[in-house]
Amino acid sequence: MKDVETLHAEVDAASRRLTVLHAERLACARGCHDCCRDDLTVFEVEAALIRRHHGALLREGRPHPEGGCAFLDDAGACRIYPHRPYVCRTQGLPLRWIDDEAEAEYRDICPLNEAGPPIEELEPEACWTLGPAEASLAGLQAADGHAGERVALRSLFAHDPDPRP
C-alpha cells in the first residue's frame, strides 16, 4: 500500500498537467493565499506527516493570525509547502465533483482564475476531479487505524494562538 507522501507525489504529477493546461488563466503564485483559510482540516495521516517534518515549527513557532491558514508566514507564503496537505495541492485548478444522489456534476474555480473558457464548458479531464484522491487518503487513514478523523491545521501548534492573560 502506498503512503501519504507517495499519494501527494501522484497528486502533484496529475495537477502539474492541469497547471500547464490552464497556465494562461491561473493567477496563483507564491504569496497568493486567498484559498488558505483558517477552517481547513486534514486527514490524521496528513497531520502526522506535518508533525514528522515540521516538529520545531509546531513546538516553537506561532500560527498565522486567525482567518488565514495557520501555516502562512507574514508574507503569505506556506511554511510547510513541501509537506502541505492534499487539499492545498489542487487549489486554484478547475474542480469538478459528482453528486451521485442528485445525479449532478458541479464545478468550481478560484475567482482569481475565472478568466478563460467557462469551466462548465471544459472537458472533464481538463478539471481536477474530487473523490479519487480523497478515497485514497481515507484508505490510508483506515489502514493507520484512524477511521474518519480530521484534524484542524491550527490545532497542530503547541502554542495557543490567542493566549489569555
Short mmCIF file of C-alpha atoms in Angstrom, two decimals:
data_model
loop_
_atom_site.label_atom_id
_atom_site.label_comp_id
_atom_site.label_asym_id
_atom_site.label_seq_id
_atom_site.Cartn_x
_atom_site.Cartn_y
_atom_site.Cartn_z
CA MET A 1 0.00 0.00 0.00
CA LYS A 2 1.28 3.48 -0.82
CA ASP A 3 1.96 6.07 1.85
CA VAL A 4 0.74 9.66 2.08
CA GLU A 5 3.95 11.09 0.56
CA THR A 6 3.58 8.82 -2.48
CA LEU A 7 -0.05 9.87 -2.84
CA HIS A 8 0.96 13.54 -2.62
CA ALA A 9 3.59 12.97 -5.34
CA GLU A 10 0.93 11.39 -7.57
CA VAL A 11 -1.43 14.32 -6.94
CA ASP A 12 1.39 16.75 -7.76
CA ALA A 13 2.14 14.99 -11.05
CA ALA A 14 -1.52 14.93 -12.08
CA SER A 15 -2.16 18.53 -11.01
CA ARG A 16 1.02 19.69 -12.80
CA ARG A 17 -0.56 18.58 -16.09
CA LEU A 18 -3.62 20.72 -15.32
CA THR A 19 -1.45 23.65 -14.25
CA VAL A 20 0.31 23.58 -17.63
CA LEU A 21 -3.01 23.20 -19.46
CA HIS A 22 -4.51 26.21 -17.65
CA ALA A 23 -1.33 28.31 -17.33
CA GLU A 24 -2.89 31.36 -19.02
CA ARG A 25 -5.79 31.52 -16.57
CA LEU A 26 -4.05 30.65 -13.31
CA ALA A 27 -3.16 33.71 -11.26
CA CYS A 28 -1.91 31.59 -8.35
CA ALA A 29 1.69 32.21 -7.33
CA ARG A 30 3.87 32.39 -4.23
CA GLY A 31 2.20 34.72 -1.75
CA CYS A 32 -1.30 34.28 -3.19
CA HIS A 33 -3.22 32.89 -0.26
CA ASP A 34 -6.90 33.71 -0.84
CA CYS A 35 -7.69 29.98 -0.65
CA CYS A 36 -5.59 29.46 2.50
CA ARG A 37 -8.37 29.74 5.06
CA ASP A 38 -8.39 29.06 8.76
CA ASP A 39 -11.09 26.41 8.79
CA LEU A 40 -9.14 23.74 6.87
CA THR A 41 -8.98 20.26 8.32
CA VAL A 42 -6.86 17.38 7.09
CA PHE A 43 -6.76 13.63 7.46
CA GLU A 44 -4.81 12.44 10.52
CA VAL A 45 -2.27 10.75 8.20
CA GLU A 46 -1.51 14.17 6.69
CA ALA A 47 -1.30 15.78 10.14
CA ALA A 48 1.21 13.07 11.13
CA LEU A 49 3.32 13.94 8.07
CA ILE A 50 3.36 17.61 9.09
CA ARG A 51 4.29 16.68 12.67
CA ARG A 52 7.12 14.44 11.42
CA HIS A 53 8.69 17.07 9.15
CA HIS A 54 7.90 20.31 10.98
CA GLY A 55 8.20 19.49 14.69
CA ALA A 56 10.32 22.53 15.52
CA LEU A 57 7.84 24.91 13.87
CA LEU A 58 4.94 23.27 15.72
CA ARG A 59 6.74 23.41 19.09
CA GLU A 60 8.43 26.79 18.85
CA GLY A 61 6.55 28.72 16.18
CA ARG A 62 3.30 30.59 16.29
CA PRO A 63 0.42 30.07 13.91
CA HIS A 64 -0.53 32.79 11.48
CA PRO A 65 -3.27 35.05 12.92
CA GLU A 66 -6.78 33.65 12.77
CA GLY A 67 -8.58 33.99 9.46
CA GLY A 68 -5.71 32.69 7.33
CA CYS A 69 -4.18 29.23 7.38
CA ALA A 70 -2.08 28.69 10.49
CA PHE A 71 0.92 27.78 8.30
CA LEU A 72 1.17 31.05 6.38
CA ASP A 73 4.16 33.25 7.09
CA ASP A 74 3.97 37.04 7.34
CA ALA A 75 4.36 37.37 3.54
CA GLY A 76 1.53 34.92 2.84
CA ALA A 77 3.79 32.00 1.82
CA CYS A 78 3.34 28.46 3.10
CA ARG A 79 5.83 27.42 5.77
CA ILE A 80 5.23 23.70 5.12
CA TYR A 81 4.91 23.82 1.33
CA PRO A 82 6.76 20.54 0.52
CA HIS A 83 4.51 18.73 3.03
CA ARG A 84 1.30 20.68 2.52
CA PRO A 85 -1.93 18.65 2.62
CA TYR A 86 -3.73 17.28 -0.42
CA VAL A 87 -6.41 20.00 -0.37
CA CYS A 88 -3.70 22.64 -0.83
CA ARG A 89 -2.15 20.84 -3.80
CA THR A 90 -5.15 21.33 -6.08
CA GLN A 91 -6.30 24.80 -5.04
CA GLY A 92 -6.84 27.20 -7.92
CA LEU A 93 -7.44 24.49 -10.51
CA PRO A 94 -10.84 23.95 -12.13
CA LEU A 95 -12.52 21.45 -9.82
CA ARG A 96 -15.34 19.06 -10.59
CA TRP A 97 -17.27 16.59 -8.48
CA ILE A 98 -20.22 14.31 -8.93
CA ASP A 99 -23.16 14.23 -6.55
CA ASP A 100 -24.49 10.72 -7.15
CA GLU A 101 -27.60 11.32 -5.07
CA ALA A 102 -28.59 14.42 -7.05
CA GLU A 103 -27.26 12.89 -10.27
CA ALA A 104 -25.43 16.14 -10.94
CA GLU A 105 -21.95 17.36 -11.71
CA TYR A 106 -20.66 20.51 -10.05
CA ARG A 107 -17.67 22.68 -10.89
CA ASP A 108 -15.80 25.47 -9.17
CA ILE A 109 -12.64 27.54 -9.56
CA CYS A 110 -10.93 30.25 -7.54
CA PRO A 111 -12.46 33.63 -8.51
CA LEU A 112 -8.93 34.87 -9.33
CA ASN A 113 -8.73 32.18 -12.04
CA GLU A 114 -12.09 32.64 -13.74
CA ALA A 115 -10.67 34.29 -16.88
CA GLY A 116 -10.78 31.97 -19.86
CA PRO A 117 -13.33 29.49 -21.11
CA PRO A 118 -16.21 28.90 -18.69
CA ILE A 119 -15.34 25.91 -16.53
CA GLU A 120 -18.73 24.36 -17.37
CA GLU A 121 -17.51 24.02 -20.97
CA LEU A 122 -14.22 22.29 -20.13
CA GLU A 123 -13.81 18.61 -20.86
CA PRO A 124 -13.93 16.54 -17.64
CA GLU A 125 -10.24 15.62 -17.99
CA ALA A 126 -9.37 19.34 -18.01
CA CYS A 127 -10.59 19.58 -14.39
CA TRP A 128 -9.39 18.09 -11.12
CA THR A 129 -11.99 15.50 -10.17
CA LEU A 130 -12.67 15.43 -6.45
CA GLY A 131 -13.23 11.98 -4.97
CA PRO A 132 -10.48 9.55 -6.02
CA ALA A 133 -7.62 11.15 -4.05
CA GLU A 134 -9.88 11.66 -1.03
CA ALA A 135 -10.83 7.98 -1.19
CA SER A 136 -7.15 7.02 -1.28
CA LEU A 137 -6.47 9.22 1.76
CA ALA A 138 -9.42 7.68 3.58
CA GLY A 139 -7.97 4.24 2.79
CA LEU A 140 -4.56 5.22 4.16
CA GLN A 141 -6.25 6.65 7.22
CA ALA A 142 -8.28 3.49 7.84
CA ALA A 143 -5.17 1.32 7.40
CA ASP A 144 -3.46 3.50 10.00
CA GLY A 145 -6.34 2.93 12.45
CA HIS A 146 -7.77 6.43 12.39
CA ALA A 147 -11.14 5.91 10.66
CA GLY A 148 -12.61 9.26 9.57
CA GLU A 149 -10.72 11.52 11.96
CA ARG A 150 -9.91 15.03 10.70
CA VAL A 151 -7.52 17.49 12.31
CA ALA A 152 -7.71 21.29 12.24
CA LEU A 153 -4.39 22.63 10.95
CA ARG A 154 -4.28 25.30 13.65
CA SER A 155 -4.54 22.63 16.36
CA LEU A 156 -1.15 21.20 15.37
CA PHE A 157 0.69 24.11 17.01
CA ALA A 158 1.78 23.68 20.62
CA HIS A 159 1.10 27.33 21.45
CA ASP A 160 -2.37 28.72 21.98
CA PRO A 161 -2.90 31.14 19.08
CA ASP A 162 -4.69 33.63 21.33
CA PRO A 163 -3.29 33.27 24.85
CA ARG A 164 -5.46 34.88 27.51
CA PRO A 165 -3.79 36.72 30.41
#
